[in-house]
Tab-separated table of C-alpha atoms in Angstrom:
chain	number	residue	atom	x	y	z
A	26	MET	CA	-87.947	-8.709	-5.562
A	27	THR	CA	-91.029	-7.817	-7.707
A	28	ALA	CA	-91.650	-8.899	-11.128
A	29	GLU	CA	-91.433	-6.711	-14.261
A	30	ILE	CA	-94.761	-6.462	-15.747
A	31	ILE	CA	-94.798	-6.126	-19.622
A	32	VAL	CA	-98.210	-5.581	-21.433
A	33	VAL	CA	-98.380	-6.545	-25.143
A	34	THR	CA	-101.259	-4.329	-26.754
A	35	SER	CA	-102.124	-2.705	-29.763
A	36	GLY	CA	-105.768	-1.485	-29.677
A	37	LYS	CA	-106.517	-2.968	-33.212
A	38	GLY	CA	-107.116	-6.678	-33.395
A	39	GLY	CA	-105.318	-9.216	-35.697
A	40	VAL	CA	-101.990	-7.495	-35.645
A	41	GLY	CA	-99.818	-10.116	-33.703
A	42	LYS	CA	-100.311	-9.495	-30.071
A	43	THR	CA	-100.968	-13.049	-29.107
A	44	THR	CA	-98.201	-14.138	-31.375
A	45	THR	CA	-96.006	-11.499	-29.927
A	46	SER	CA	-96.671	-12.239	-26.234
A	47	ALA	CA	-96.002	-16.072	-26.816
A	48	SER	CA	-92.691	-15.339	-28.554
A	49	LEU	CA	-91.737	-12.651	-26.024
A	50	ALA	CA	-92.407	-14.787	-23.045
A	51	THR	CA	-90.458	-17.807	-24.692
A	52	GLY	CA	-87.523	-15.680	-25.416
A	53	LEU	CA	-87.332	-14.512	-21.987
A	54	ALA	CA	-87.634	-17.737	-20.668
A	55	MET	CA	-84.941	-18.889	-23.069
A	56	ALA	CA	-82.651	-15.910	-21.658
A	57	GLY	CA	-83.061	-18.030	-18.117
A	58	LYS	CA	-85.538	-15.717	-16.932
A	59	LYS	CA	-88.580	-17.204	-14.866
A	60	VAL	CA	-91.786	-16.208	-16.758
A	61	ALA	CA	-95.462	-16.172	-16.550
A	62	VAL	CA	-97.720	-15.258	-19.405
A	63	ILE	CA	-101.462	-14.418	-18.796
A	64	ASP	CA	-104.155	-14.031	-21.486
A	65	PHE	CA	-106.250	-11.399	-20.494
A	66	ASP	CA	-108.835	-11.969	-23.263
A	67	VAL	CA	-111.807	-13.258	-21.279
A	68	GLY	CA	-114.237	-14.983	-23.473
A	69	LEU	CA	-111.912	-15.612	-26.622
A	70	ARG	CA	-109.181	-17.576	-24.907
A	71	ASN	CA	-106.303	-18.177	-27.647
A	72	LEU	CA	-102.750	-17.688	-25.982
A	73	ASP	CA	-103.189	-21.343	-24.824
A	74	LEU	CA	-103.337	-22.652	-28.737
A	75	ILE	CA	-100.464	-20.405	-29.792
A	76	MET	CA	-98.311	-21.919	-26.745
A	77	GLY	CA	-99.565	-25.346	-27.447
A	78	CYS	CA	-101.092	-26.080	-24.045
A	79	GLU	CA	-104.726	-25.930	-25.020
A	80	ARG	CA	-105.475	-29.499	-23.696
A	81	ARG	CA	-103.747	-28.806	-20.349
A	82	VAL	CA	-106.048	-26.171	-19.267
A	83	VAL	CA	-107.879	-27.019	-16.052
A	84	TYR	CA	-108.135	-23.550	-14.246
A	85	ASP	CA	-107.803	-20.346	-15.677
A	86	PHE	CA	-107.198	-16.713	-14.555
A	87	VAL	CA	-110.790	-15.846	-13.788
A	88	ASN	CA	-110.757	-18.881	-11.403
A	89	VAL	CA	-107.545	-17.677	-9.402
A	90	VAL	CA	-109.203	-14.094	-9.274
A	91	HIS	CA	-112.146	-15.518	-7.722
A	92	GLY	CA	-110.203	-17.831	-5.357
A	93	GLU	CA	-111.724	-20.933	-6.872
A	94	SER	CA	-108.179	-22.422	-7.545
A	95	THR	CA	-104.695	-21.591	-6.353
A	96	LEU	CA	-102.189	-19.768	-8.738
A	97	LYS	CA	-100.298	-22.811	-8.518
A	98	GLN	CA	-103.115	-25.138	-9.753
A	99	SER	CA	-103.687	-22.669	-12.462
A	100	LEU	CA	-100.292	-22.047	-14.132
A	101	ILE	CA	-99.595	-24.306	-17.037
A	102	LYS	CA	-95.997	-25.316	-17.135
A	103	ASP	CA	-94.528	-25.117	-20.645
A	104	LYS	CA	-93.479	-28.244	-22.590
A	105	ARG	CA	-90.207	-26.787	-23.663
A	106	TYR	CA	-88.938	-24.485	-20.781
A	107	ASP	CA	-89.404	-25.352	-17.290
A	108	ASN	CA	-89.160	-21.605	-16.223
A	109	LEU	CA	-92.096	-20.634	-18.407
A	110	TYR	CA	-95.813	-20.980	-17.403
A	111	VAL	CA	-99.289	-19.774	-19.097
A	112	LEU	CA	-102.148	-18.640	-17.246
A	113	ALA	CA	-105.183	-19.212	-19.768
A	114	ALA	CA	-107.955	-16.804	-20.080
A	115	SER	CA	-111.364	-17.878	-18.968
A	116	GLN	CA	-114.193	-18.780	-21.704
A	117	THR	CA	-116.748	-17.180	-19.610
A	118	ARG	CA	-119.114	-14.427	-21.176
A	119	ASP	CA	-118.995	-12.432	-18.130
A	120	LYS	CA	-117.261	-9.097	-18.924
A	121	ASP	CA	-116.940	-8.352	-15.467
A	122	ALA	CA	-115.115	-11.710	-14.304
A	123	LEU	CA	-111.682	-9.611	-14.024
A	124	THR	CA	-111.384	-6.805	-11.374
A	125	GLN	CA	-108.580	-4.390	-10.685
A	126	GLU	CA	-108.071	-5.897	-7.110
A	127	GLY	CA	-108.357	-9.633	-8.362
A	128	VAL	CA	-105.669	-8.931	-11.103
A	129	GLU	CA	-103.295	-7.024	-8.650
A	130	LYS	CA	-103.630	-10.056	-6.241
A	131	VAL	CA	-102.510	-12.476	-9.020
A	132	LEU	CA	-99.548	-10.276	-10.162
A	133	ASP	CA	-98.522	-9.960	-6.426
A	134	GLY	CA	-98.706	-13.738	-6.023
A	135	LEU	CA	-96.478	-14.062	-9.059
A	136	SER	CA	-93.817	-11.671	-7.629
A	137	GLU	CA	-93.922	-13.562	-4.322
A	138	ASP	CA	-93.211	-16.832	-6.071
A	139	GLY	CA	-90.126	-15.441	-7.607
A	140	PHE	CA	-91.259	-14.586	-11.166
A	141	ASP	CA	-88.744	-12.248	-13.085
A	142	TYR	CA	-91.203	-11.216	-15.674
A	143	VAL	CA	-94.993	-11.313	-16.329
A	144	VAL	CA	-96.179	-10.933	-19.854
A	145	CYS	CA	-99.870	-9.614	-20.302
A	146	ASP	CA	-101.668	-10.512	-23.578
A	147	SER	CA	-103.940	-7.660	-23.722
A	148	PRO	CA	-107.380	-8.254	-25.722
A	149	ALA	CA	-108.045	-5.839	-28.728
A	150	GLY	CA	-110.144	-2.537	-27.988
A	151	ILE	CA	-109.772	-0.072	-25.234
A	152	GLU	CA	-112.295	-1.633	-22.990
A	153	LYS	CA	-111.954	-3.207	-19.366
A	154	GLY	CA	-109.646	-6.290	-20.274
A	155	ALA	CA	-107.418	-4.042	-22.196
A	156	HIS	CA	-107.343	-1.320	-19.519
A	157	LEU	CA	-106.575	-4.131	-16.858
A	158	ALA	CA	-103.855	-5.767	-18.982
A	159	MET	CA	-101.864	-2.264	-19.141
A	160	TYR	CA	-103.008	-0.828	-15.739
A	161	PHE	CA	-100.199	-2.548	-13.679
A	162	ALA	CA	-97.618	-2.571	-16.528
A	163	ASP	CA	-93.896	-1.495	-16.121
A	164	HIS	CA	-93.223	-2.098	-19.870
A	165	ALA	CA	-95.456	-1.866	-22.836
A	166	VAL	CA	-95.002	-3.577	-26.166
A	167	VAL	CA	-97.212	-1.801	-28.574
A	168	VAL	CA	-97.625	-4.216	-31.681
A	169	VAL	CA	-98.231	-2.156	-34.645
A	170	ASN	CA	-98.744	-3.269	-38.648
A	171	PRO	CA	-97.378	-0.710	-41.133
A	172	GLU	CA	-101.115	0.209	-42.106
A	173	VAL	CA	-103.292	3.147	-41.291
A	174	SER	CA	-105.797	1.976	-38.845
A	175	SER	CA	-103.194	-0.080	-36.833
A	176	VAL	CA	-100.848	2.961	-36.895
A	177	ARG	CA	-103.795	5.458	-35.563
A	178	ASP	CA	-104.762	3.013	-33.055
A	179	SER	CA	-101.481	2.414	-31.440
A	180	ASP	CA	-101.001	6.223	-31.209
A	181	ARG	CA	-104.213	6.113	-29.017
A	182	ILE	CA	-102.765	3.366	-27.143
A	183	LEU	CA	-99.526	5.309	-26.361
A	184	GLY	CA	-101.855	8.065	-25.087
A	185	LEU	CA	-103.652	5.573	-22.617
A	186	LEU	CA	-100.404	4.182	-21.474
A	187	ALA	CA	-99.341	7.839	-20.535
A	188	SER	CA	-102.482	8.366	-18.552
A	189	LYS	CA	-104.330	5.320	-17.537
A	190	THR	CA	-102.060	3.037	-15.713
A	191	ARG	CA	-100.956	2.827	-11.938
A	192	ARG	CA	-97.392	4.324	-12.690
A	193	ALA	CA	-99.248	7.443	-14.371
A	194	GLU	CA	-101.625	7.779	-11.675
A	195	ARG	CA	-99.125	7.428	-8.891
A	196	GLY	CA	-96.630	9.708	-10.699
A	197	GLU	CA	-93.981	6.623	-10.348
A	198	GLY	CA	-92.539	7.294	-14.057
A	199	PRO	CA	-93.837	6.535	-17.286
A	200	VAL	CA	-94.358	3.019	-18.381
A	201	THR	CA	-91.483	2.231	-20.819
A	202	GLN	CA	-92.801	1.974	-24.193
A	203	HIS	CA	-91.514	-0.245	-27.068
A	204	LEU	CA	-92.797	-0.080	-30.357
A	205	LEU	CA	-92.794	-3.379	-32.226
A	206	LEU	CA	-93.516	-3.191	-36.050
A	207	THR	CA	-94.974	-6.880	-37.494
A	208	ARG	CA	-96.075	-8.060	-40.644
A	209	TYR	CA	-93.476	-6.008	-42.462
A	210	ASN	CA	-92.638	-6.682	-45.999
A	211	PRO	CA	-89.525	-4.798	-47.058
A	212	ALA	CA	-90.391	-5.539	-50.980
A	213	ARG	CA	-93.693	-3.514	-50.598
A	214	VAL	CA	-91.982	-0.758	-48.608
A	215	ALA	CA	-89.451	-0.455	-51.538
A	216	ILE	CA	-91.910	0.262	-54.229
A	217	GLY	CA	-93.878	2.515	-52.089
A	218	GLU	CA	-96.824	0.158	-51.312
A	219	MET	CA	-96.308	0.135	-47.640
A	220	LEU	CA	-95.165	2.503	-44.923
A	221	SER	CA	-91.715	2.129	-44.003
A	222	VAL	CA	-90.099	1.695	-40.312
A	223	LYS	CA	-89.000	5.304	-40.603
A	224	ASP	CA	-92.656	6.482	-41.394
A	225	VAL	CA	-94.194	4.812	-38.655
A	226	GLU	CA	-91.444	5.929	-36.144
A	227	GLU	CA	-91.729	9.572	-37.250
A	228	ILE	CA	-95.502	9.486	-37.196
A	229	LEU	CA	-95.705	7.931	-33.643
A	230	GLY	CA	-92.735	9.827	-32.521
A	231	ILE	CA	-91.227	6.709	-30.902
A	232	GLU	CA	-88.394	4.390	-32.197
A	233	VAL	CA	-89.142	0.774	-32.873
A	234	VAL	CA	-87.680	-2.071	-30.606
A	235	GLY	CA	-87.698	-4.588	-33.191
A	236	VAL	CA	-89.343	-5.331	-36.926
A	237	ILE	CA	-90.852	-8.520	-37.474
A	238	PRO	CA	-90.923	-9.512	-41.184
A	239	GLU	CA	-94.163	-10.724	-42.809
A	240	SER	CA	-93.319	-14.661	-42.707
A	241	GLU	CA	-95.143	-18.136	-43.611
A	242	ASN	CA	-93.433	-19.439	-40.725
A	243	VAL	CA	-95.667	-17.557	-38.115
A	244	LEU	CA	-98.741	-19.517	-39.422
A	245	THR	CA	-96.734	-22.493	-39.690
A	246	ALA	CA	-95.723	-22.175	-35.912
A	247	SER	CA	-99.305	-21.342	-34.842
A	248	ASN	CA	-100.523	-24.197	-36.701
A	249	ASN	CA	-98.199	-26.424	-34.661
A	250	GLY	CA	-98.561	-24.465	-31.239
A	251	ILE	CA	-94.918	-23.424	-30.968
A	252	PRO	CA	-94.013	-20.012	-30.519
A	253	VAL	CA	-92.248	-18.610	-33.612
A	254	ILE	CA	-89.043	-17.823	-31.625
A	255	VAL	CA	-88.495	-21.361	-31.091
A	256	ASP	CA	-88.051	-21.678	-34.980
A	257	ALA	CA	-84.398	-20.424	-35.045
A	258	ASP	CA	-84.369	-20.831	-38.800
A	259	SER	CA	-87.217	-18.305	-39.546
A	260	LEU	CA	-86.531	-14.731	-40.005
A	261	ALA	CA	-89.529	-13.968	-37.927
A	262	GLY	CA	-88.192	-16.063	-35.199
A	263	GLN	CA	-84.718	-14.461	-35.466
A	264	ALA	CA	-86.136	-11.083	-35.397
A	265	TYR	CA	-88.301	-11.858	-32.351
A	266	SER	CA	-85.091	-13.073	-30.597
A	267	ASP	CA	-83.337	-9.782	-31.451
A	268	THR	CA	-86.317	-8.007	-29.727
A	269	VAL	CA	-86.310	-9.855	-26.907
A	270	ALA	CA	-82.725	-9.160	-26.481
A	271	ARG	CA	-83.325	-5.353	-27.039
A	272	ILE	CA	-85.917	-5.452	-24.500
A	273	LEU	CA	-83.379	-6.985	-22.060
A	274	GLY	CA	-80.974	-4.330	-22.686
A	275	GLU	CA	-78.510	-5.378	-25.356
A	276	VAL	CA	-78.082	-3.409	-28.699
A	277	ARG	CA	-78.586	-5.206	-31.852
A	278	PRO	CA	-79.000	-3.564	-35.277
A	279	LEU	CA	-82.201	-4.104	-37.006
A	280	ARG	CA	-82.547	-6.839	-39.545
A	281	PHE	CA	-84.621	-8.050	-42.454
A	282	ILE	CA	-85.919	-4.329	-43.072
A	283	ASP	CA	-84.331	-4.306	-46.676
A	284	VAL	CA	-85.121	-6.205	-49.758
A	285	PRO	CA	-82.484	-8.949	-50.478
A	286	LYS	CA	-79.746	-7.831	-52.861
A	287	LYS	CA	-80.423	-8.635	-56.511
A	288	GLY	CA	-78.016	-10.255	-58.852
A	289	PHE	CA	-76.304	-8.742	-61.865
A	290	LEU	CA	-78.939	-9.613	-64.386
A	291	GLN	CA	-81.814	-8.722	-62.140
A	292	ARG	CA	-80.218	-5.349	-61.603
A	293	VAL	CA	-79.752	-4.799	-65.331
A	294	PHE	CA	-83.157	-5.832	-66.608
A	295	GLY	CA	-85.241	-5.214	-63.698
A	296	GLY	CA	-87.989	-7.433	-62.255
B	197	MET	CA	-84.380	-0.729	-60.911
B	198	GLY	CA	-83.551	-1.820	-64.093
B	199	ILE	CA	-82.786	0.026	-67.432
B	200	LEU	CA	-86.363	-0.325	-68.683
B	201	ASP	CA	-88.262	1.005	-65.416
B	202	PHE	CA	-88.243	4.533	-66.731
B	203	LEU	CA	-90.814	3.591	-69.149
B	204	LYS	CA	-93.370	2.853	-66.366
B	205	ARG	CA	-94.666	5.833	-64.990
B	206	LYS	CA	-95.178	6.123	-61.501
B	207	PRO	CA	-98.356	7.736	-59.672
B	208	GLU	CA	-97.671	9.212	-56.271
B	209	SER	CA	-96.871	5.951	-53.952
B	210	THR	CA	-99.908	4.769	-51.633
B	211	ALA	CA	-97.460	4.894	-48.799
B	212	SER	CA	-96.955	8.502	-49.033
B	213	VAL	CA	-100.716	9.126	-49.233
B	214	ALA	CA	-101.131	7.134	-45.968
B	215	ARG	CA	-98.183	8.799	-44.269
B	216	GLU	CA	-99.694	12.207	-44.989
B	217	ARG	CA	-103.174	11.203	-43.880
B	218	LEU	CA	-101.746	9.545	-40.627
B	219	ARG	CA	-99.672	12.693	-39.934
B	220	ILE	CA	-102.871	14.997	-39.857
B	221	ILE	CA	-105.239	12.723	-38.076
B	222	VAL	CA	-102.498	11.807	-35.380
B	223	ALA	CA	-101.677	15.492	-34.618
B	224	GLN	CA	-105.362	16.357	-34.640
B	225	GLU	CA	-106.238	13.390	-32.307
B	226	ARG	CA	-103.264	14.352	-29.935
B	227	SER	CA	-104.366	17.941	-29.800
B	228	THR	CA	-107.801	16.802	-28.250
B	229	ARG	CA	-106.255	14.062	-25.936
B	230	GLY	CA	-107.208	13.921	-22.481
B	231	ALA	CA	-109.758	16.751	-23.072
B	232	PRO	CA	-113.567	16.412	-22.042
B	233	ASP	CA	-115.601	13.768	-24.130
B	234	TYR	CA	-117.920	16.568	-25.440
B	235	LEU	CA	-115.471	18.423	-27.489
B	236	PRO	CA	-115.918	16.493	-30.636
B	237	MET	CA	-119.796	16.939	-30.367
B	238	MET	CA	-119.207	20.562	-29.494
B	239	ARG	CA	-117.198	20.906	-32.703
B	240	ASN	CA	-120.040	19.459	-34.757
B	241	GLU	CA	-122.670	21.656	-33.253
B	242	LEU	CA	-120.399	24.678	-33.660
B	243	LEU	CA	-119.824	23.669	-37.037
B	244	GLU	CA	-123.601	23.618	-37.982
B	245	VAL	CA	-123.909	26.940	-36.514
B	246	ILE	CA	-121.177	28.433	-38.741
B	247	LYS	CA	-122.704	26.590	-41.655
B	248	LYS	CA	-125.707	28.790	-41.446
B	249	TYR	CA	-123.737	31.670	-42.499
B	250	VAL	CA	-120.661	30.467	-44.187
B	251	HIS	CA	-119.454	27.370	-46.232
B	252	VAL	CA	-117.096	25.770	-44.105
B	253	ASP	CA	-116.055	21.886	-43.534
B	254	LEU	CA	-115.044	19.897	-40.670
B	255	ASP	CA	-111.374	20.550	-41.310
B	256	ALA	CA	-112.049	24.380	-40.758
B	257	ILE	CA	-112.604	24.137	-37.254
B	258	ASN	CA	-109.687	23.472	-34.735
B	259	ILE	CA	-109.977	22.972	-31.171
B	260	ASN	CA	-107.315	22.873	-28.957
B	261	PHE	CA	-107.429	22.031	-25.532
B	262	GLU	CA	-104.516	22.751	-22.782
B	263	ARG	CA	-103.935	22.420	-19.166
B	264	ASP	CA	-102.024	24.822	-17.664
B	265	SER	CA	-101.264	25.242	-13.810
B	266	GLY	CA	-104.422	25.462	-12.424
B	267	HIS	CA	-106.736	26.326	-15.354
B	268	GLU	CA	-107.615	24.751	-18.743
B	269	ILE	CA	-107.864	26.778	-21.935
B	270	LEU	CA	-110.128	25.991	-24.609
B	271	GLU	CA	-108.749	27.219	-27.930
B	272	LEU	CA	-111.038	27.329	-31.130
B	273	SER	CA	-110.121	28.693	-34.455
B	274	VAL	CA	-112.280	28.783	-37.410
B	275	THR	CA	-110.811	29.179	-41.005
B	276	LEU	CA	-113.630	31.012	-43.058
B	277	PRO	CA	-113.153	30.633	-46.941
B	278	GLU	CA	-112.872	33.581	-49.160
B	279	GLY	CA	-115.684	34.855	-50.799
B	280	LYS	CA	-117.930	31.787	-50.651
B	281	PRO	CA	-120.827	32.566	-48.529
B	282	ALA	CA	-123.832	30.167	-48.135
B	283	ALA	CA	-126.434	31.300	-50.504
B	284	GLY	CA	-129.035	33.366	-48.932
B	285	SER	CA	-127.427	33.669	-45.554
B	286	PRO	CA	-127.210	36.893	-43.640
B	287	ALA	CA	-123.448	36.873	-44.374
B	288	SER	CA	-123.662	36.975	-48.230
B	289	ASN	CA	-122.898	40.672	-48.112
B	290	GLU	CA	-120.029	40.252	-46.295
B	291	ALA	CA	-117.945	37.627	-48.229
B	292	THR	CA	-114.500	38.786	-47.135
B	293	ILE	CA	-114.628	37.881	-43.277
B	294	GLY	CA	-111.880	35.322	-43.655
């Protein structure tokens, strides 16, 4: 049994890759899967903070790749779900710390240890780290904001997924692409200030797997080191739960993409 | 939408401007995807040459790169403007090329 490898990528920085990786990995673990989430952003480790395990990092991804620690020593067990593990990025400044062979060895090791899913949190850009994060993927979650530079960059990433991955090179069938629209503000879409779900889908020629509304809870969750999906009361958390269910094959309608209905007086007088 | 909203004149929404700009740039970038890296530079150099004779801008040059079984096709099209030759250029007497 080999683990399914999911890369969370975007091209552009700051669109919500790490937030998404944390919630996706946690959501899969909540569904009973054995999950590892790996931070590929060597030199700029951050997934540990979002997962709330920053003080428990002893060995990291680069240590395993270089044989300085075992996989078992380096995987950090999540506080809430005991079938969820984090592999932190190294804080080294050496750009060549990761190699394709090294990454493959770690992924194979996780498969042997019975992991169902490995979530790879890609760094921004299209350099080596981003390339390695996507290279072995079976699925890709492309995180996009309804904003021009993010949409353009994600089109570039979709192109790379179709050509620069092991699946593409071996002709093993395409990497399954999932488009995830984050920081969505239905009120601004309604007044023509923001690209809509349909706009982004049409421009990129791919349907969204989920829409995460812009939400204060995302910052609150990161302040606390708790993936926002754990906050079942928040709209962003619920939208992430839906997204994970869809990735697992469930059919669920999109929520939180329309402005909440107004009352009678508001409808008459506007505002 | 309230009954007083018709008083506010709405300009074209910025979202639709964004949509149109993205449609064009994404289509353009897809057409050269997987093509050799020198294409954008070649496009600019060609533009410089063409500019010596006719006033055109960057949008006027389209480069398409296609892979067919066994061979590659480089397709290049230049849209020439009507009646606007560069001043003093040799082409100034032949203004109706496009």
